[in-house]
Each structure stands twice: as C-alpha cells, then as structure tokens.
Amino acid sequence: FLLCTHSIEITAQKSVESRLKTTSIKLLIPSLDQLVDSALVFNGMVNYRKLEIDAKESNLKAKRQYWTRNFGIQADSRYGTFNNFSSTSGSNSTINLTSDTQQLNYNIGFYLKIPLFDIINRKSQVKQAKAELAQAESLAKSQENELRAQVIRHYEDLILKQNLLELRASNLGNARVNMEMVGKEFKNGLIAISEYVRISDMTSRIAVEFEKSKSEFLVSKKLLENLVGFQLN
C-alpha cells in the first residue's frame, strides 16, 4: 500500500508540473540599454523636443542673417514711347531736335540700407534666439532623462514581477500536488474532513495569489512595451 501511494504521488506531481510549464511565462527581455534606446526613438514627447530644437536653431540662423535683407540688387525695365530731345551747337547756330521713339529702357543697381532700429536690436534678437535654443535643448535633455528613469523603473518592476510569478507558480504546483494527495487520503478515510478543508482553503489562497501575481506581471509587461514601442516575447 505504501509503494502504491508513493507511485500516485509521483504521477500527480508530474501531471501538475507539466500543466504549469505550459502556462508559465518567461520573457526574453532585452538589455536595459536596448530598451532605453528604443524608448528614446519611439517616444512622442522626446521627438517633439527634438523638432523644437530644430525650429529654434532655424530661428537663430534667421536672426543672424536678418541684416542681409538690407542689402540687395534692384532692377527695373520699361517699354514704351519716349520723347527724345537733342541739341547741336555750331559756330553760327544751334539745332534742336525732338523725336518720339519706341524703345526698352532698363536699369540695375545695388542697394544697402542701414536702419538704426535693426542695428540697435540685432544683438538683442540674436541673444534671445540663443536663449530659446538653450531652453529647448535643456527641456529635451530633461525629457530624455525622465524617460530613461521610467524605463529603468518599469524594467526592474517587470523583472521583479516575473520572478514573483515564477515563484508563485512553483508554490501553486506544490500546493496542487499536495491537494491531490490529500484528496486521495480523504477518500480513503486517512485524514479528517477538517484537515481536508484546511488544505483546500490554503490551496485556494495560493491560487489567488498566483492569479494576482500573473495580472501584475502582465500589467508591468504592457507598461514597458508601451514605453519602448515593441512587444516582449
């Protein structure tokens, strides 16, 4: 009878362990550096800050080149009927000639304007543009540091949740094996009903803790995936 009981225990344990292995979750989690790099590429706010830096750099460049609007080339042309007057003086007389001709007139030239307001305010405008660029770069750096901290926290939380899940899965497997053995002993009249109820209640509590741990693990996994932009398998 003892050999038969031992055989039943081994069979029950293998059966439960086999079922738990099929439902156990073990992720192949990339390195922390890979997760951080992916999050920096994927995160919308970080990308927004980068675009803001590009805009501020363009604004600074425009402020530095603003003075060039006062320097340029001007040209115009006109076509129509023009009155031409000429005068020729000789020794004894002067001859005046007037004629109407159709012709194309054009001119081209360079100009340089130096408005006093631009001279006074250029330095201030460039300084302001530099400050705005520095602000944008500082915000971008702060955003990246905040994102790194989030990824680190979620990474460590996921590792913890995965380890707890594996531990509680093992506890649940042992509890179910024990419950199967207790059930057989109860049917054979070897233990009292109070002991059977106690073991059953304890097994149920272990199963509840396992389901809670599984839920927390899945939530932690989804939160990290949402940060890094890809699924963890």
mmCIF file with all atom_site columns, C-alpha atoms in Angstrom:
data_model
loop_
_atom_site.group_PDB
_atom_site.id
_atom_site.type_symbol
_atom_site.label_atom_id
_atom_site.label_alt_id
_atom_site.label_comp_id
_atom_site.label_asym_id
_atom_site.label_entity_id
_atom_site.label_seq_id
_atom_site.pdbx_PDB_ins_code
_atom_site.Cartn_x
_atom_site.Cartn_y
_atom_site.Cartn_z
_atom_site.occupancy
_atom_site.B_iso_or_equiv
_atom_site.pdbx_formal_charge
_atom_site.auth_seq_id
_atom_site.auth_comp_id
_atom_site.auth_asym_id
_atom_site.auth_atom_id
_atom_site.pdbx_PDB_model_num
ATOM 1   C CA . PHE A 1 1   ? 0.000   0.000   0.000   1.00 0.00 ? 1   PHE A CA 1
ATOM 2   C CA . LEU A 1 2   ? 2.843   2.446   0.752   1.00 0.00 ? 2   LEU A CA 1
ATOM 3   C CA . LEU A 1 3   ? 4.510   1.742   -2.586  1.00 0.00 ? 3   LEU A CA 1
ATOM 4   C CA . CYS A 1 4   ? 1.219   2.401   -4.375  1.00 0.00 ? 4   CYS A CA 1
ATOM 5   C CA . THR A 1 5   ? 0.779   5.719   -2.560  1.00 0.00 ? 5   THR A CA 1
ATOM 6   C CA . HIS A 1 6   ? 4.313   6.793   -3.485  1.00 0.00 ? 6   HIS A CA 1
ATOM 7   C CA . SER A 1 7   ? 3.625   5.964   -7.119  1.00 0.00 ? 7   SER A CA 1
ATOM 8   C CA . ILE A 1 8   ? 0.418   8.009   -7.066  1.00 0.00 ? 8   ILE A CA 1
ATOM 9   C CA . GLU A 1 9   ? 2.297   10.991  -5.580  1.00 0.00 ? 9   GLU A CA 1
ATOM 10  C CA . ILE A 1 10  ? 4.960   10.956  -8.284  1.00 0.00 ? 10  ILE A CA 1
ATOM 11  C CA . THR A 1 11  ? 2.375   10.673  -11.064 1.00 0.00 ? 11  THR A CA 1
ATOM 12  C CA . ALA A 1 12  ? 0.275   13.508  -9.650  1.00 0.00 ? 12  ALA A CA 1
ATOM 13  C CA . GLN A 1 13  ? 3.306   15.756  -9.235  1.00 0.00 ? 13  GLN A CA 1
ATOM 14  C CA . LYS A 1 14  ? 4.460   15.202  -12.795 1.00 0.00 ? 14  LYS A CA 1
ATOM 15  C CA . SER A 1 15  ? 0.952   15.861  -14.097 1.00 0.00 ? 15  SER A CA 1
ATOM 16  C CA . VAL A 1 16  ? 0.625   19.198  -12.284 1.00 0.00 ? 16  VAL A CA 1
ATOM 17  C CA . GLU A 1 17  ? 4.148   20.324  -13.114 1.00 0.00 ? 17  GLU A CA 1
ATOM 18  C CA . SER A 1 18  ? 3.504   19.546  -16.771 1.00 0.00 ? 18  SER A CA 1
ATOM 19  C CA . ARG A 1 19  ? 0.374   21.716  -16.791 1.00 0.00 ? 19  ARG A CA 1
ATOM 20  C CA . LEU A 1 20  ? 2.174   24.608  -15.075 1.00 0.00 ? 20  LEU A CA 1
ATOM 21  C CA . LYS A 1 21  ? 5.074   24.528  -17.529 1.00 0.00 ? 21  LYS A CA 1
ATOM 22  C CA . THR A 1 22  ? 2.688   25.030  -20.430 1.00 0.00 ? 22  THR A CA 1
ATOM 23  C CA . THR A 1 23  ? 1.212   28.159  -18.820 1.00 0.00 ? 23  THR A CA 1
ATOM 24  C CA . SER A 1 24  ? 4.392   29.616  -17.291 1.00 0.00 ? 24  SER A CA 1
ATOM 25  C CA . ILE A 1 25  ? 5.545   32.930  -18.720 1.00 0.00 ? 25  ILE A CA 1
ATOM 26  C CA . LYS A 1 26  ? 9.264   33.503  -19.137 1.00 0.00 ? 26  LYS A CA 1
ATOM 27  C CA . LEU A 1 27  ? 10.188  36.527  -21.236 1.00 0.00 ? 27  LEU A CA 1
ATOM 28  C CA . LEU A 1 28  ? 13.351  37.065  -23.235 1.00 0.00 ? 28  LEU A CA 1
ATOM 29  C CA . ILE A 1 29  ? 13.812  40.643  -22.052 1.00 0.00 ? 29  ILE A CA 1
ATOM 30  C CA . PRO A 1 30  ? 16.389  42.723  -23.991 1.00 0.00 ? 30  PRO A CA 1
ATOM 31  C CA . SER A 1 31  ? 19.113  44.577  -22.151 1.00 0.00 ? 31  SER A CA 1
ATOM 32  C CA . LEU A 1 32  ? 18.266  47.799  -20.354 1.00 0.00 ? 32  LEU A CA 1
ATOM 33  C CA . ASP A 1 33  ? 20.356  49.847  -22.804 1.00 0.00 ? 33  ASP A CA 1
ATOM 34  C CA . GLN A 1 34  ? 18.428  48.417  -25.755 1.00 0.00 ? 34  GLN A CA 1
ATOM 35  C CA . LEU A 1 35  ? 15.122  49.229  -24.090 1.00 0.00 ? 35  LEU A CA 1
ATOM 36  C CA . VAL A 1 36  ? 16.202  52.795  -23.329 1.00 0.00 ? 36  VAL A CA 1
ATOM 37  C CA . ASP A 1 37  ? 17.441  53.371  -26.888 1.00 0.00 ? 37  ASP A CA 1
ATOM 38  C CA . SER A 1 38  ? 14.178  52.064  -28.322 1.00 0.00 ? 38  SER A CA 1
ATOM 39  C CA . ALA A 1 39  ? 12.135  54.247  -25.980 1.00 0.00 ? 39  ALA A CA 1
ATOM 40  C CA . LEU A 1 40  ? 14.110  57.365  -26.978 1.00 0.00 ? 40  LEU A CA 1
ATOM 41  C CA . VAL A 1 41  ? 13.355  56.673  -30.643 1.00 0.00 ? 41  VAL A CA 1
ATOM 42  C CA . PHE A 1 42  ? 9.703   55.776  -30.091 1.00 0.00 ? 42  PHE A CA 1
ATOM 43  C CA . ASN A 1 43  ? 8.615   58.380  -27.519 1.00 0.00 ? 43  ASN A CA 1
ATOM 44  C CA . GLY A 1 44  ? 6.471   61.161  -28.976 1.00 0.00 ? 44  GLY A CA 1
ATOM 45  C CA . MET A 1 45  ? 7.431   63.836  -26.461 1.00 0.00 ? 45  MET A CA 1
ATOM 46  C CA . VAL A 1 46  ? 11.147  63.252  -26.985 1.00 0.00 ? 46  VAL A CA 1
ATOM 47  C CA . ASN A 1 47  ? 10.656  63.557  -30.746 1.00 0.00 ? 47  ASN A CA 1
ATOM 48  C CA . TYR A 1 48  ? 8.643   66.738  -30.194 1.00 0.00 ? 48  TYR A CA 1
ATOM 49  C CA . ARG A 1 49  ? 11.515  68.228  -28.189 1.00 0.00 ? 49  ARG A CA 1
ATOM 50  C CA . LYS A 1 50  ? 13.948  67.366  -30.990 1.00 0.00 ? 50  LYS A CA 1
ATOM 51  C CA . LEU A 1 51  ? 11.729  69.124  -33.535 1.00 0.00 ? 51  LEU A CA 1
ATOM 52  C CA . GLU A 1 52  ? 11.522  72.104  -31.202 1.00 0.00 ? 52  GLU A CA 1
ATOM 53  C CA . ILE A 1 53  ? 15.334  72.287  -31.140 1.00 0.00 ? 53  ILE A CA 1
ATOM 54  C CA . ASP A 1 54  ? 15.387  72.240  -34.968 1.00 0.00 ? 54  ASP A CA 1
ATOM 55  C CA . ALA A 1 55  ? 12.896  75.105  -35.023 1.00 0.00 ? 55  ALA A CA 1
ATOM 56  C CA . LYS A 1 56  ? 14.929  77.154  -32.534 1.00 0.00 ? 56  LYS A CA 1
ATOM 57  C CA . GLU A 1 57  ? 18.135  76.545  -34.499 1.00 0.00 ? 57  GLU A CA 1
ATOM 58  C CA . SER A 1 58  ? 16.417  77.767  -37.663 1.00 0.00 ? 58  SER A CA 1
ATOM 59  C CA . ASN A 1 59  ? 15.137  80.821  -35.802 1.00 0.00 ? 59  ASN A CA 1
ATOM 60  C CA . LEU A 1 60  ? 18.642  81.637  -34.540 1.00 0.00 ? 60  LEU A CA 1
ATOM 61  C CA . LYS A 1 61  ? 20.045  81.302  -38.042 1.00 0.00 ? 61  LYS A CA 1
ATOM 62  C CA . ALA A 1 62  ? 17.340  83.617  -39.373 1.00 0.00 ? 62  ALA A CA 1
ATOM 63  C CA . LYS A 1 63  ? 18.088  86.217  -36.690 1.00 0.00 ? 63  LYS A CA 1
ATOM 64  C CA . ARG A 1 64  ? 21.788  86.151  -37.549 1.00 0.00 ? 64  ARG A CA 1
ATOM 65  C CA . GLN A 1 65  ? 21.057  86.595  -41.263 1.00 0.00 ? 65  GLN A CA 1
ATOM 66  C CA . TYR A 1 66  ? 18.305  89.170  -40.792 1.00 0.00 ? 66  TYR A CA 1
ATOM 67  C CA . TRP A 1 67  ? 20.612  92.089  -41.621 1.00 0.00 ? 67  TRP A CA 1
ATOM 68  C CA . THR A 1 68  ? 21.089  90.786  -45.168 1.00 0.00 ? 68  THR A CA 1
ATOM 69  C CA . ARG A 1 69  ? 17.574  91.942  -46.058 1.00 0.00 ? 69  ARG A CA 1
ATOM 70  C CA . ASN A 1 70  ? 19.015  95.493  -46.104 1.00 0.00 ? 70  ASN A CA 1
ATOM 71  C CA . PHE A 1 71  ? 21.433  94.562  -48.870 1.00 0.00 ? 71  PHE A CA 1
ATOM 72  C CA . GLY A 1 72  ? 20.411  93.522  -52.360 1.00 0.00 ? 72  GLY A CA 1
ATOM 73  C CA . ILE A 1 73  ? 20.089  94.129  -56.074 1.00 0.00 ? 73  ILE A CA 1
ATOM 74  C CA . GLN A 1 74  ? 17.309  96.186  -57.630 1.00 0.00 ? 74  GLN A CA 1
ATOM 75  C CA . ALA A 1 75  ? 16.427  96.222  -61.312 1.00 0.00 ? 75  ALA A CA 1
ATOM 76  C CA . ASP A 1 76  ? 13.552  97.506  -63.455 1.00 0.00 ? 76  ASP A CA 1
ATOM 77  C CA . SER A 1 77  ? 12.684  97.844  -67.098 1.00 0.00 ? 77  SER A CA 1
ATOM 78  C CA . ARG A 1 78  ? 10.206  99.921  -69.078 1.00 0.00 ? 78  ARG A CA 1
ATOM 79  C CA . TYR A 1 79  ? 8.986   99.649  -72.660 1.00 0.00 ? 79  TYR A CA 1
ATOM 80  C CA . GLY A 1 80  ? 7.030   102.390 -74.438 1.00 0.00 ? 80  GLY A CA 1
ATOM 81  C CA . THR A 1 81  ? 7.153   105.629 -76.401 1.00 0.00 ? 81  THR A CA 1
ATOM 82  C CA . PHE A 1 82  ? 9.742   108.072 -75.171 1.00 0.00 ? 82  PHE A CA 1
ATOM 83  C CA . ASN A 1 83  ? 10.361  111.717 -76.188 1.00 0.00 ? 83  ASN A CA 1
ATOM 84  C CA . ASN A 1 84  ? 13.994  112.254 -77.019 1.00 0.00 ? 84  ASN A CA 1
ATOM 85  C CA . PHE A 1 85  ? 15.469  115.774 -77.206 1.00 0.00 ? 85  PHE A CA 1
ATOM 86  C CA . SER A 1 86  ? 18.893  116.616 -78.543 1.00 0.00 ? 86  SER A CA 1
ATOM 87  C CA . SER A 1 87  ? 20.684  119.876 -79.207 1.00 0.00 ? 87  SER A CA 1
ATOM 88  C CA . THR A 1 88  ? 23.604  120.541 -81.554 1.00 0.00 ? 88  THR A CA 1
ATOM 89  C CA . SER A 1 89  ? 25.526  123.810 -81.363 1.00 0.00 ? 89  SER A CA 1
ATOM 90  C CA . GLY A 1 90  ? 27.600  125.083 -84.223 1.00 0.00 ? 90  GLY A CA 1
ATOM 91  C CA . SER A 1 91  ? 29.642  128.148 -84.829 1.00 0.00 ? 91  SER A CA 1
ATOM 92  C CA . ASN A 1 92  ? 26.757  130.209 -86.046 1.00 0.00 ? 92  ASN A CA 1
ATOM 93  C CA . SER A 1 93  ? 23.623  128.394 -84.902 1.00 0.00 ? 93  SER A CA 1
ATOM 94  C CA . THR A 1 94  ? 22.074  125.830 -82.574 1.00 0.00 ? 94  THR A CA 1
ATOM 95  C CA . ILE A 1 95  ? 19.952  122.979 -83.868 1.00 0.00 ? 95  ILE A CA 1
ATOM 96  C CA . ASN A 1 96  ? 17.375  121.398 -81.577 1.00 0.00 ? 96  ASN A CA 1
ATOM 97  C CA . LEU A 1 97  ? 15.899  118.009 -82.482 1.00 0.00 ? 97  LEU A CA 1
ATOM 98  C CA . THR A 1 98  ? 12.878  116.319 -80.928 1.00 0.00 ? 98  THR A CA 1
ATOM 99  C CA . SER A 1 99  ? 11.769  112.780 -81.737 1.00 0.00 ? 99  SER A CA 1
ATOM 100 C CA . ASP A 1 100 ? 9.368   110.126 -80.465 1.00 0.00 ? 100 ASP A CA 1
ATOM 101 C CA . THR A 1 101 ? 10.696  106.551 -80.366 1.00 0.00 ? 101 THR A CA 1
ATOM 102 C CA . GLN A 1 102 ? 9.505   103.235 -79.005 1.00 0.00 ? 102 GLN A CA 1
ATOM 103 C CA . GLN A 1 103 ? 12.230  101.556 -77.000 1.00 0.00 ? 103 GLN A CA 1
ATOM 104 C CA . LEU A 1 104 ? 13.058  99.404  -73.976 1.00 0.00 ? 104 LEU A CA 1
ATOM 105 C CA . ASN A 1 105 ? 14.760  101.103 -71.066 1.00 0.00 ? 105 ASN A CA 1
ATOM 106 C CA . TYR A 1 106 ? 16.204  99.170  -68.118 1.00 0.00 ? 106 TYR A CA 1
ATOM 107 C CA . ASN A 1 107 ? 18.488  99.773  -65.177 1.00 0.00 ? 107 ASN A CA 1
ATOM 108 C CA . ILE A 1 108 ? 20.130  97.686  -62.488 1.00 0.00 ? 108 ILE A CA 1
ATOM 109 C CA . GLY A 1 109 ? 21.870  98.591  -59.254 1.00 0.00 ? 109 GLY A CA 1
ATOM 110 C CA . PHE A 1 110 ? 22.888  97.548  -55.767 1.00 0.00 ? 110 PHE A CA 1
ATOM 111 C CA . TYR A 1 111 ? 21.450  98.972  -52.586 1.00 0.00 ? 111 TYR A CA 1
ATOM 112 C CA . LEU A 1 112 ? 22.408  98.947  -48.909 1.00 0.00 ? 112 LEU A CA 1
ATOM 113 C CA . LYS A 1 113 ? 20.119  100.217 -46.176 1.00 0.00 ? 113 LYS A CA 1
ATOM 114 C CA . ILE A 1 114 ? 21.212  100.535 -42.562 1.00 0.00 ? 114 ILE A CA 1
ATOM 115 C CA . PRO A 1 115 ? 18.109  101.096 -40.399 1.00 0.00 ? 115 PRO A CA 1
ATOM 116 C CA . LEU A 1 116 ? 19.034  102.331 -36.951 1.00 0.00 ? 116 LEU A CA 1
ATOM 117 C CA . PHE A 1 117 ? 16.404  100.080 -35.334 1.00 0.00 ? 117 PHE A CA 1
ATOM 118 C CA . ASP A 1 118 ? 17.983  96.933  -36.828 1.00 0.00 ? 118 ASP A CA 1
ATOM 119 C CA . ILE A 1 119 ? 21.445  97.948  -35.645 1.00 0.00 ? 119 ILE A CA 1
ATOM 120 C CA . ILE A 1 120 ? 20.222  98.508  -32.083 1.00 0.00 ? 120 ILE A CA 1
ATOM 121 C CA . ASN A 1 121 ? 18.056  95.399  -31.785 1.00 0.00 ? 121 ASN A CA 1
ATOM 122 C CA . ARG A 1 122 ? 20.045  92.818  -33.763 1.00 0.00 ? 122 ARG A CA 1
ATOM 123 C CA . LYS A 1 123 ? 22.264  91.866  -30.823 1.00 0.00 ? 123 LYS A CA 1
ATOM 124 C CA . SER A 1 124 ? 19.255  91.565  -28.511 1.00 0.00 ? 124 SER A CA 1
ATOM 125 C CA . GLN A 1 125 ? 17.310  89.429  -31.011 1.00 0.00 ? 125 GLN A CA 1
ATOM 126 C CA . VAL A 1 126 ? 20.247  87.063  -31.536 1.00 0.00 ? 126 VAL A CA 1
ATOM 127 C CA . LYS A 1 127 ? 20.738  86.761  -27.787 1.00 0.00 ? 127 LYS A CA 1
ATOM 128 C CA . GLN A 1 128 ? 17.068  85.949  -27.297 1.00 0.00 ? 128 GLN A CA 1
ATOM 129 C CA . ALA A 1 129 ? 17.171  83.317  -30.048 1.00 0.00 ? 129 ALA A CA 1
ATOM 130 C CA . LYS A 1 130 ? 20.228  81.716  -28.407 1.00 0.00 ? 130 LYS A CA 1
ATOM 131 C CA . ALA A 1 131 ? 18.433  81.613  -25.053 1.00 0.00 ? 131 ALA A CA 1
ATOM 132 C CA . GLU A 1 132 ? 15.369  79.995  -26.620 1.00 0.00 ? 132 GLU A CA 1
ATOM 133 C CA . LEU A 1 133 ? 17.564  77.357  -28.262 1.00 0.00 ? 133 LEU A CA 1
ATOM 134 C CA . ALA A 1 134 ? 19.301  76.640  -24.947 1.00 0.00 ? 134 ALA A CA 1
ATOM 135 C CA . GLN A 1 135 ? 15.900  76.289  -23.260 1.00 0.00 ? 135 GLN A CA 1
ATOM 136 C CA . ALA A 1 136 ? 14.741  73.822  -25.917 1.00 0.00 ? 136 ALA A CA 1
ATOM 137 C CA . GLU A 1 137 ? 17.929  71.753  -25.555 1.00 0.00 ? 137 GLU A CA 1
ATOM 138 C CA . SER A 1 138 ? 17.585  71.738  -21.759 1.00 0.00 ? 138 SER A CA 1
ATOM 139 C CA . LEU A 1 139 ? 13.954  70.592  -21.969 1.00 0.00 ? 139 LEU A CA 1
ATOM 140 C CA . ALA A 1 140 ? 14.904  67.852  -24.432 1.00 0.00 ? 140 ALA A CA 1
ATOM 141 C CA . LYS A 1 141 ? 17.670  66.617  -22.120 1.00 0.00 ? 141 LYS A CA 1
ATOM 142 C CA . SER A 1 142 ? 15.292  66.654  -19.158 1.00 0.00 ? 142 SER A CA 1
ATOM 143 C CA . GLN A 1 143 ? 12.680  64.754  -21.165 1.00 0.00 ? 143 GLN A CA 1
ATOM 144 C CA . GLU A 1 144 ? 15.212  62.089  -22.134 1.00 0.00 ? 144 GLU A CA 1
ATOM 145 C CA . ASN A 1 145 ? 16.393  61.695  -18.525 1.00 0.00 ? 145 ASN A CA 1
ATOM 146 C CA . GLU A 1 146 ? 12.812  61.354  -17.328 1.00 0.00 ? 146 GLU A CA 1
ATOM 147 C CA . LEU A 1 147 ? 12.104  58.719  -19.965 1.00 0.00 ? 147 LEU A CA 1
ATOM 148 C CA . ARG A 1 148 ? 15.257  56.790  -19.016 1.00 0.00 ? 148 ARG A CA 1
ATOM 149 C CA . ALA A 1 149 ? 14.127  56.786  -15.382 1.00 0.00 ? 149 ALA A CA 1
ATOM 150 C CA . GLN A 1 150 ? 10.696  55.480  -16.397 1.00 0.00 ? 150 GLN A CA 1
ATOM 151 C CA . VAL A 1 151 ? 12.191  52.674  -18.472 1.00 0.00 ? 151 VAL A CA 1
ATOM 152 C CA . ILE A 1 152 ? 14.534  51.689  -15.623 1.00 0.00 ? 152 ILE A CA 1
ATOM 153 C CA . ARG A 1 153 ? 11.677  51.607  -13.104 1.00 0.00 ? 153 ARG A CA 1
ATOM 154 C CA . HIS A 1 154 ? 9.418   49.561  -15.379 1.00 0.00 ? 154 HIS A CA 1
ATOM 155 C CA . TYR A 1 155 ? 12.283  47.242  -16.354 1.00 0.00 ? 155 TYR A CA 1
ATOM 156 C CA . GLU A 1 156 ? 13.130  46.468  -12.731 1.00 0.00 ? 156 GLU A CA 1
ATOM 157 C CA . ASP A 1 157 ? 9.450   46.120  -11.873 1.00 0.00 ? 157 ASP A CA 1
ATOM 158 C CA . LEU A 1 158 ? 8.950   43.636  -14.710 1.00 0.00 ? 158 LEU A CA 1
ATOM 159 C CA . ILE A 1 159 ? 11.935  41.560  -13.588 1.00 0.00 ? 159 ILE A CA 1
ATOM 160 C CA . LEU A 1 160 ? 10.529  41.509  -10.059 1.00 0.00 ? 160 LEU A CA 1
ATOM 161 C CA . LYS A 1 161 ? 7.024   40.615  -11.210 1.00 0.00 ? 161 LYS A CA 1
ATOM 162 C CA . GLN A 1 162 ? 8.381   37.826  -13.430 1.00 0.00 ? 162 GLN A CA 1
ATOM 163 C CA . ASN A 1 163 ? 10.406  36.329  -10.572 1.00 0.00 ? 163 ASN A CA 1
ATOM 164 C CA . LEU A 1 164 ? 7.434   36.517  -8.227  1.00 0.00 ? 164 LEU A CA 1
ATOM 165 C CA . LEU A 1 165 ? 5.228   34.888  -10.823 1.00 0.00 ? 165 LEU A CA 1
ATOM 166 C CA . GLU A 1 166 ? 7.665   32.008  -11.280 1.00 0.00 ? 166 GLU A CA 1
ATOM 167 C CA . LEU A 1 167 ? 7.921   31.584  -7.510  1.00 0.00 ? 167 LEU A CA 1
ATOM 168 C CA . ARG A 1 168 ? 4.160   31.560  -7.007  1.00 0.00 ? 168 ARG A CA 1
ATOM 169 C CA . ALA A 1 169 ? 3.723   29.217  -9.959  1.00 0.00 ? 169 ALA A CA 1
ATOM 170 C CA . SER A 1 170 ? 6.090   26.805  -8.203  1.00 0.00 ? 170 SER A CA 1
ATOM 171 C CA . ASN A 1 171 ? 4.184   27.239  -4.924  1.00 0.00 ? 171 ASN A CA 1
ATOM 172 C CA . LEU A 1 172 ? 0.898   26.618  -6.694  1.00 0.00 ? 172 LEU A CA 1
ATOM 173 C CA . GLY A 1 173 ? 2.274   23.462  -8.294  1.00 0.00 ? 173 GLY A CA 1
ATOM 174 C CA . ASN A 1 174 ? 3.362   22.122  -4.924  1.00 0.00 ? 174 ASN A CA 1
ATOM 175 C CA . ALA A 1 175 ? 0.036   23.072  -3.359  1.00 0.00 ? 175 ALA A CA 1
ATOM 176 C CA . ARG A 1 176 ? -1.951  21.287  -6.058  1.00 0.00 ? 176 ARG A CA 1
ATOM 177 C CA . VAL A 1 177 ? 0.178   18.164  -5.756  1.00 0.00 ? 177 VAL A CA 1
ATOM 178 C CA . ASN A 1 178 ? -0.392  18.236  -2.032  1.00 0.00 ? 178 ASN A CA 1
ATOM 179 C CA . MET A 1 179 ? -4.118  18.816  -2.588  1.00 0.00 ? 179 MET A CA 1
ATOM 180 C CA . GLU A 1 180 ? -4.395  15.817  -4.880  1.00 0.00 ? 180 GLU A CA 1
ATOM 181 C CA . MET A 1 181 ? -2.669  13.629  -2.309  1.00 0.00 ? 181 MET A CA 1
ATOM 182 C CA . VAL A 1 182 ? -4.894  14.967  0.489   1.00 0.00 ? 182 VAL A CA 1
ATOM 183 C CA . GLY A 1 183 ? -7.959  14.346  -1.646  1.00 0.00 ? 183 GLY A CA 1
ATOM 184 C CA . LYS A 1 184 ? -6.985  10.719  -2.154  1.00 0.00 ? 184 LYS A CA 1
ATOM 185 C CA . GLU A 1 185 ? -6.219  10.282  1.550   1.00 0.00 ? 185 GLU A CA 1
ATOM 186 C CA . PHE A 1 186 ? -9.580  11.848  2.430   1.00 0.00 ? 186 PHE A CA 1
ATOM 187 C CA . LYS A 1 187 ? -11.393 9.440   0.117   1.00 0.00 ? 187 LYS A CA 1
ATOM 188 C CA . ASN A 1 188 ? -9.565  6.567   1.760   1.00 0.00 ? 188 ASN A CA 1
ATOM 189 C CA . GLY A 1 189 ? -10.538 7.840   5.208   1.00 0.00 ? 189 GLY A CA 1
ATOM 190 C CA . LEU A 1 190 ? -6.954  8.570   6.243   1.00 0.00 ? 190 LEU A CA 1
ATOM 191 C CA . ILE A 1 191 ? -7.498  12.238  7.244   1.00 0.00 ? 191 ILE A CA 1
ATOM 192 C CA . ALA A 1 192 ? -10.362 14.148  8.842   1.00 0.00 ? 192 ALA A CA 1
ATOM 193 C CA . ILE A 1 193 ? -12.614 16.476  6.884   1.00 0.00 ? 193 ILE A CA 1
ATOM 194 C CA . SER A 1 194 ? -11.336 19.472  8.869   1.00 0.00 ? 194 SER A CA 1
ATOM 195 C CA . GLU A 1 195 ? -7.807  18.806  7.622   1.00 0.00 ? 195 GLU A CA 1
ATOM 196 C CA . TYR A 1 196 ? -9.083  18.387  4.069   1.00 0.00 ? 196 TYR A CA 1
ATOM 197 C CA . VAL A 1 197 ? -10.935 21.726  4.275   1.00 0.00 ? 197 VAL A CA 1
ATOM 198 C CA . ARG A 1 198 ? -7.871  23.453  5.710   1.00 0.00 ? 198 ARG A CA 1
ATOM 199 C CA . ILE A 1 199 ? -5.586  22.218  2.934   1.00 0.00 ? 199 ILE A CA 1
ATOM 200 C CA . SER A 1 200 ? -8.209  23.067  0.308   1.00 0.00 ? 200 SER A CA 1
ATOM 201 C CA . ASP A 1 201 ? -8.576  26.611  1.643   1.00 0.00 ? 201 ASP A CA 1
ATOM 202 C CA . MET A 1 202 ? -4.796  27.067  1.713   1.00 0.00 ? 202 MET A CA 1
ATOM 203 C CA . THR A 1 203 ? -4.506  25.830  -1.885  1.00 0.00 ? 203 THR A CA 1
ATOM 204 C CA . SER A 1 204 ? -7.223  28.266  -2.973  1.00 0.00 ? 204 SER A CA 1
ATOM 205 C CA . ARG A 1 205 ? -5.403  31.178  -1.352  1.00 0.00 ? 205 ARG A CA 1
ATOM 206 C CA . ILE A 1 206 ? -2.168  30.194  -3.097  1.00 0.00 ? 206 ILE A CA 1
ATOM 207 C CA . ALA A 1 207 ? -4.059  30.025  -6.417  1.00 0.00 ? 207 ALA A CA 1
ATOM 208 C CA . VAL A 1 208 ? -5.497  33.513  -5.817  1.00 0.00 ? 208 VAL A CA 1
ATOM 209 C CA . GLU A 1 209 ? -2.020  34.883  -5.084  1.00 0.00 ? 209 GLU A CA 1
ATOM 210 C CA . PHE A 1 210 ? -0.764  33.295  -8.288  1.00 0.00 ? 210 PHE A CA 1
ATOM 211 C CA . GLU A 1 211 ? -3.542  34.936  -10.351 1.00 0.00 ? 211 GLU A CA 1
ATOM 212 C CA . LYS A 1 212 ? -2.835  38.313  -8.740  1.00 0.00 ? 212 LYS A CA 1
ATOM 213 C CA . SER A 1 213 ? 0.852   37.945  -9.489  1.00 0.00 ? 213 SER A CA 1
ATOM 214 C CA . LYS A 1 214 ? 0.072   36.959  -13.070 1.00 0.00 ? 214 LYS A CA 1
ATOM 215 C CA . SER A 1 215 ? -2.132  40.029  -13.535 1.00 0.00 ? 215 SER A CA 1
ATOM 216 C CA . GLU A 1 216 ? 0.523   42.339  -12.069 1.00 0.00 ? 216 GLU A CA 1
ATOM 217 C CA . PHE A 1 217 ? 3.136   40.755  -14.319 1.00 0.00 ? 217 PHE A CA 1
ATOM 218 C CA . LEU A 1 218 ? 1.023   41.303  -17.460 1.00 0.00 ? 218 LEU A CA 1
ATOM 219 C CA . VAL A 1 219 ? 0.305   44.926  -16.496 1.00 0.00 ? 219 VAL A CA 1
ATOM 220 C CA . SER A 1 220 ? 4.015   45.561  -15.911 1.00 0.00 ? 220 SER A CA 1
ATOM 221 C CA . LYS A 1 221 ? 4.824   43.954  -19.261 1.00 0.00 ? 221 LYS A CA 1
ATOM 222 C CA . LYS A 1 222 ? 2.295   46.122  -21.123 1.00 0.00 ? 222 LYS A CA 1
ATOM 223 C CA . LEU A 1 223 ? 3.543   49.313  -19.470 1.00 0.00 ? 223 LEU A CA 1
ATOM 224 C CA . LEU A 1 224 ? 7.123   48.606  -20.514 1.00 0.00 ? 224 LEU A CA 1
ATOM 225 C CA . GLU A 1 225 ? 6.021   47.674  -24.039 1.00 0.00 ? 225 GLU A CA 1
ATOM 226 C CA . ASN A 1 226 ? 4.109   50.958  -24.247 1.00 0.00 ? 226 ASN A CA 1
ATOM 227 C CA . LEU A 1 227 ? 7.313   52.847  -23.425 1.00 0.00 ? 227 LEU A CA 1
ATOM 228 C CA . VAL A 1 228 ? 9.735   51.018  -25.735 1.00 0.00 ? 228 VAL A CA 1
ATOM 229 C CA . GLY A 1 229 ? 7.370   50.592  -28.682 1.00 0.00 ? 229 GLY A CA 1
ATOM 230 C CA . PHE A 1 230 ? 7.599   46.839  -29.276 1.00 0.00 ? 230 PHE A CA 1
ATOM 231 C CA . GLN A 1 231 ? 6.285   43.618  -27.746 1.00 0.00 ? 231 GLN A CA 1
ATOM 232 C CA . LEU A 1 232 ? 8.289   41.470  -25.375 1.00 0.00 ? 232 LEU A CA 1
ATOM 233 C CA . ASN A 1 233 ? 8.096   37.752  -26.112 1.00 0.00 ? 233 ASN A CA 1
#
